[in-house]
Amino acid sequence: MEIVVSGIRPTGKLHLGNYFGALSNFRKMQEEYQCFFFIADYHSLTTHPTPVDLHGTVKQVLVEFLAAGIDPGKATIYIQSDLPETAELYLLLNMNAYLGELERVTTFKEKARKQPENINAGLLTYPCLMAADIIIHRALKVPVGKDQEQHLEMTRTFARRFNRMYQVDFFPEPQAFNFGDELIKIPGLDGSGKMGKSEGEGNAIYLSDSPEVIRKKVLRAVTDAGPERENQPKPEPIRNLFTLLSAVSSPETITFFEEQYNSCRIRYGDLKKQLAEDIIRYTDPIRDRIHELSADDAFLRKVAWMGRDKARTSAGQTIREVREIIGFREF
Ligand code: TRP
């Protein structure tokens, strides 16, 4: 079975955009492939070198992962720092990665601009660690968004370079993969762009938000003065609300508000009230799971240990062969 790897940095709560985007991909992929999904806690140190509560953040993402339907019985779920093999492969890849190519990576240049006081080597070699994450399991497919394409290109470069330097055909070249066409791209509530893209409080609805918070955020979503002509195309903020509706509401509700809009009778207040209630209903079971799981450390430990064991079996095999190929041998 084809191997899939993907990671998510534990830098914040997961939101509805993640749920319908990346996590929806993961849910589908776990049915069809041998999946390794991990929490990239090493990577988070490139931007948060002294996290206030690393363990707490990792726990939160693990809980929300599970609550969102990633199934430890189907996919291998693990914590990146539980796999010393990844760190070793990262070290080895660093020896064959060049300053020039690393400095040209867009995300590096962006981060360097954003945190000029902390342009650390981990930031520079981020693509080496990400490549190690992926090729440690000799994965073929990597579900990631557009912003990670360049990292994946680097992964292929490193894999190819390793094969060429040691004259082996060992690492396959992984490809980006997602069920993108079938996914709803969830917009934010502030009128433009994807959910989570802007930092503004109120732009994103988190999976852990309470019903009251959801109501408040949705009621404050950006709208306009209303349509002036019948069947007028929708400007972005209004289109966004309809996109959210299409994700969580019944076909009847969607048709109702479409007709109201097209006949210029729409009251955005009513639309928002309905949308808020439908989001709450949709996310109710997820919220329940989050509460249950947060209180069940024994279960979380079991998931993390089981994931670590399965991931280490796979990674251990790779690293043994890599050491052999490079020429590290026992006397
Ligand atoms: N860089 C990815 C992101 O920021 C997270 C990540 C780390 C990852 N290692 C990975 C994704 C390996 C896919 C595969 O979203």
XYZ file of C-alpha atoms and ligand atoms in Angstrom:
346
model
C 0.000 0.000 0.000
C 1.236 3.493 -0.813
C 2.674 5.421 2.077
C 1.426 8.867 3.044
C 3.098 11.293 5.455
C 1.926 14.631 6.704
C 2.630 16.833 9.670
C 0.988 19.734 11.376
C 2.817 22.302 13.474
C 1.351 22.701 16.959
C 1.118 26.481 16.915
C -2.568 26.999 17.611
C -6.067 25.668 17.916
C -7.571 23.961 14.884
C -10.409 25.787 13.133
C -13.223 24.954 10.747
C -10.944 25.694 7.790
C -8.565 22.966 8.994
C -11.512 20.646 9.562
C -12.862 20.946 6.024
C -9.378 21.297 4.504
C -6.320 19.388 5.715
C -8.206 17.205 8.186
C -10.782 16.241 5.599
C -7.920 15.128 3.367
C -6.453 13.105 6.216
C -9.814 11.467 6.971
C -10.130 10.327 3.368
C -6.525 9.246 3.023
C -6.555 7.102 6.145
C -9.174 4.916 4.433
C -7.046 4.278 1.357
C -3.375 4.486 2.270
C -0.889 3.617 4.930
C -0.805 6.981 6.672
C 1.649 8.552 9.090
C 0.266 11.758 10.586
C 2.434 13.527 13.101
C 2.579 16.627 15.236
C 5.619 18.638 14.186
C 6.793 19.871 17.568
C 10.463 20.148 16.514
C 9.409 22.417 13.668
C 7.467 24.676 16.001
C 10.744 25.565 17.748
C 11.947 27.368 14.620
C 9.430 30.118 15.319
C 8.688 29.536 19.039
C 12.119 28.661 20.523
C 10.979 28.774 24.148
C 7.322 27.769 24.064
C 5.331 28.555 27.163
C 3.664 25.151 27.244
C 4.914 22.839 24.509
C 3.340 19.744 26.022
C -0.025 21.482 26.413
C -0.021 22.666 22.799
C 0.907 19.221 21.513
C -1.838 17.680 23.639
C -4.381 20.127 22.294
C -3.557 19.336 18.678
C -3.583 15.604 19.406
C -7.000 15.904 21.061
C -8.410 17.962 18.196
C -6.909 15.623 15.605
C -8.684 12.678 17.202
C -11.899 14.624 17.780
C -11.909 15.566 14.092
C -11.960 11.924 13.071
C -8.336 10.962 12.521
C -8.449 7.346 13.628
C -5.473 5.763 15.425
C -6.825 2.366 14.335
C -6.340 3.371 10.700
C -3.531 5.935 10.608
C -0.333 6.069 12.617
C -0.525 9.211 14.730
C 2.661 10.269 16.478
C 4.660 13.124 17.900
C 7.667 14.148 15.798
C 10.011 14.411 18.802
C 9.198 10.786 19.728
C 11.208 9.675 16.687
C 14.973 10.099 17.165
C 15.352 8.509 13.717
C 13.938 11.692 12.166
C 16.543 13.798 13.953
C 19.318 11.486 12.763
C 18.191 11.541 9.155
C 17.887 15.337 9.405
C 21.518 15.526 10.528
C 22.600 13.367 7.613
C 20.561 15.354 5.077
C 22.118 18.574 6.375
C 25.516 17.352 5.175
C 24.275 17.332 1.598
C 22.139 20.470 1.659
C 23.673 23.697 0.425
C 23.491 27.159 1.909
C 22.557 28.724 -1.418
C 19.511 26.549 -2.061
C 18.315 26.854 1.531
C 18.598 30.647 1.488
C 16.472 30.785 -1.662
C 13.463 29.084 -0.051
C 10.501 31.474 0.038
C 9.308 30.478 3.513
C 12.824 31.052 4.870
C 12.982 34.524 3.380
C 9.518 35.311 4.758
C 10.324 34.072 8.249
C 13.655 35.890 8.224
C 11.790 39.084 7.423
C 9.208 38.410 10.122
C 11.651 37.527 12.900
C 14.911 39.370 12.097
C 16.027 38.936 15.712
C 15.909 35.144 15.433
C 17.112 33.874 12.053
C 18.228 30.568 13.508
C 19.783 27.616 11.693
C 16.632 25.571 12.283
C 14.723 28.077 10.194
C 17.304 27.757 7.431
C 17.274 23.955 7.509
C 13.501 23.651 7.967
C 13.259 21.924 4.540
C 15.847 19.327 5.623
C 13.804 18.403 8.689
C 10.623 18.293 6.649
C 12.338 16.102 4.053
C 13.528 13.806 6.854
C 9.935 13.567 8.165
C 8.763 12.410 4.777
C 11.502 10.149 3.490
C 12.077 8.455 6.857
C 8.953 6.442 5.925
C 9.810 6.436 2.217
C 6.464 8.078 1.545
C 5.080 8.554 -1.949
C 2.312 10.991 -1.177
C 2.187 14.077 1.000
C -1.096 15.874 1.583
C -0.120 19.541 1.863
C -1.328 22.884 0.623
C 0.181 25.134 -2.033
C 2.390 26.930 0.499
C 4.354 23.704 1.063
C 5.036 22.880 -2.601
C 8.528 24.323 -2.527
C 9.424 22.285 0.558
C 8.253 19.188 -1.234
C 10.334 20.089 -4.265
C 13.346 20.304 -1.912
C 12.424 16.919 -0.458
C 12.586 15.424 -3.946
C 15.909 17.145 -4.543
C 17.367 15.729 -1.317
C 16.009 12.246 -2.048
C 17.409 12.293 -5.585
C 20.719 13.707 -4.393
C 21.095 10.975 -1.773
C 20.401 8.294 -4.364
C 22.908 9.820 -6.766
C 25.656 10.471 -4.224
C 25.572 6.946 -2.846
C 24.594 5.356 -6.160
C 21.516 3.658 -4.831
C 17.856 3.648 -5.699
C 16.677 3.966 -2.140
C 14.452 6.999 -1.554
C 11.390 7.467 -3.765
C 10.405 11.016 -4.757
C 7.228 12.007 -2.941
C 4.464 13.969 -4.627
C 1.994 16.482 -3.203
C -1.449 15.030 -3.020
C -4.896 16.073 -1.911
C -8.533 15.635 -2.646
C -8.482 19.390 -3.286
C -11.194 19.548 -5.925
C -13.652 17.900 -3.579
C -12.829 20.142 -0.633
C -14.713 23.238 0.412
C -12.307 26.118 0.968
C -13.582 27.713 4.127
C -13.340 31.512 4.185
C -12.734 33.629 7.270
C -15.409 35.792 8.857
C -13.661 39.096 8.260
C -14.765 39.416 4.676
C -11.728 38.315 2.718
C -9.456 35.334 2.355
C -9.188 31.883 3.890
C -10.102 31.108 7.476
C -7.022 31.403 9.670
C -5.140 33.494 7.126
C -5.470 36.699 9.140
C -4.737 36.768 12.833
C -7.728 38.897 13.794
C -9.770 37.608 16.712
C -13.120 36.670 15.246
C -11.845 35.665 11.814
C -11.726 31.964 12.608
C -14.148 29.601 14.312
C -12.184 27.090 16.350
C -13.304 23.517 16.878
C -13.134 24.168 20.611
C -15.180 27.401 20.517
C -18.273 27.305 22.732
C -21.721 27.903 21.193
C -21.792 31.396 22.720
C -18.464 32.298 21.142
C -19.586 30.903 17.785
C -22.785 32.995 17.903
C -20.837 36.109 18.767
C -18.281 35.606 15.986
C -20.826 34.798 13.294
C -23.048 37.731 14.215
C -20.043 40.028 13.850
C -19.063 38.676 10.423
C -18.550 41.322 7.753
C -21.500 41.979 5.411
C -22.674 44.884 3.247
C -25.798 46.988 2.770
C -27.561 44.233 0.848
C -28.267 43.520 -2.839
C -29.794 46.304 -4.924
C -30.768 44.318 -8.002
C -32.314 40.889 -8.338
C -29.907 38.019 -9.006
C -26.942 40.265 -8.447
C -23.577 38.473 -8.098
C -22.458 38.261 -4.478
C -19.517 40.358 -3.278
C -16.846 38.407 -1.390
C -18.031 38.812 2.218
C -21.523 37.633 1.280
C -20.252 34.823 -0.894
C -18.187 33.731 2.087
C -21.230 33.420 4.321
C -22.949 31.321 1.681
C -19.869 29.105 1.419
C -20.027 28.496 5.157
C -23.729 27.777 4.827
C -23.009 25.248 2.096
C -20.643 23.429 4.455
C -22.937 23.076 7.454
C -26.565 23.770 6.524
C -29.336 21.707 4.936
C -30.111 22.080 1.211
C -33.466 23.676 2.136
C -31.782 26.352 4.227
C -29.289 27.109 1.489
C -32.013 27.371 -1.164
C -34.107 29.554 1.110
C -31.365 32.138 1.629
C -30.291 31.996 -2.020
C -33.838 32.902 -2.998
C -34.006 35.626 -0.383
C -30.773 37.084 -1.717
C -31.799 36.862 -5.351
C -35.091 38.608 -4.654
C -33.352 41.301 -2.540
C -35.371 40.380 0.541
C -32.500 38.908 2.480
C -31.870 39.977 6.071
C -28.282 39.219 6.920
C -29.164 39.075 10.606
C -31.443 36.092 9.938
C -28.847 34.441 7.735
C -26.209 34.799 10.437
C -28.484 33.473 13.174
C -29.264 30.391 11.126
C -25.625 29.952 10.132
C -24.469 30.172 13.749
C -26.992 27.539 14.861
C -26.040 25.242 11.995
C -22.340 25.571 12.771
C -23.063 24.802 16.416
C -25.113 21.734 15.498
C -22.448 20.574 13.064
C -19.608 20.973 15.541
C -21.477 19.669 18.612
C -20.117 16.107 18.413
C -16.588 17.424 17.804
C -16.797 19.666 20.862
C -18.057 16.750 22.958
C -15.140 14.599 21.809
C -12.673 17.376 22.580
C -13.972 17.595 26.143
C -13.937 13.823 26.622
C -10.470 13.359 25.187
C -8.932 16.299 27.051
C -9.828 14.565 30.304
C -8.540 11.169 29.219
C -4.759 11.306 29.506
C -4.574 7.528 29.731
C -6.117 7.181 26.285
C -3.945 9.935 24.800
C -0.861 8.240 26.186
C -1.946 4.966 24.603
C -2.458 6.638 21.231
C 0.910 8.407 21.403
C 2.778 5.264 22.475
C 1.118 3.101 19.869
C 1.875 5.691 17.197
C 5.460 6.019 18.331
C 5.997 2.252 18.189
C 4.571 1.910 14.695
C 6.422 4.981 13.428
C 9.704 3.810 14.935
C 9.406 0.420 13.312
C 9.082 2.080 9.931
C 11.721 4.762 10.609
C 14.157 2.306 12.208
C 14.223 0.198 9.085
C 15.024 3.232 6.929
C 17.733 4.610 9.186
C 19.462 1.215 9.481
C 19.677 1.006 5.715
C 20.787 4.632 5.392
C 23.634 4.048 7.847
C 24.643 0.972 5.930
C 24.538 2.837 2.596
C 26.634 5.757 3.862
C 29.109 3.368 5.455
C 28.592 3.550 9.205
C 29.329 0.006 10.339
C 29.885 -1.793 13.573
C 33.299 -3.355 14.273
N 5.793 22.497 7.108
C 4.452 21.990 7.309
C 3.513 23.161 7.548
O 3.935 24.179 8.047
C 4.393 21.039 8.482
C 5.228 19.825 8.215
C 6.395 19.499 8.844
C 4.966 18.800 7.269
N 6.876 18.318 8.353
C 6.037 17.878 7.384
C 3.962 18.583 6.334
C 6.097 16.730 6.569
C 4.025 17.447 5.521
C 5.083 16.533 5.654
O 2.350 23.052 7.266
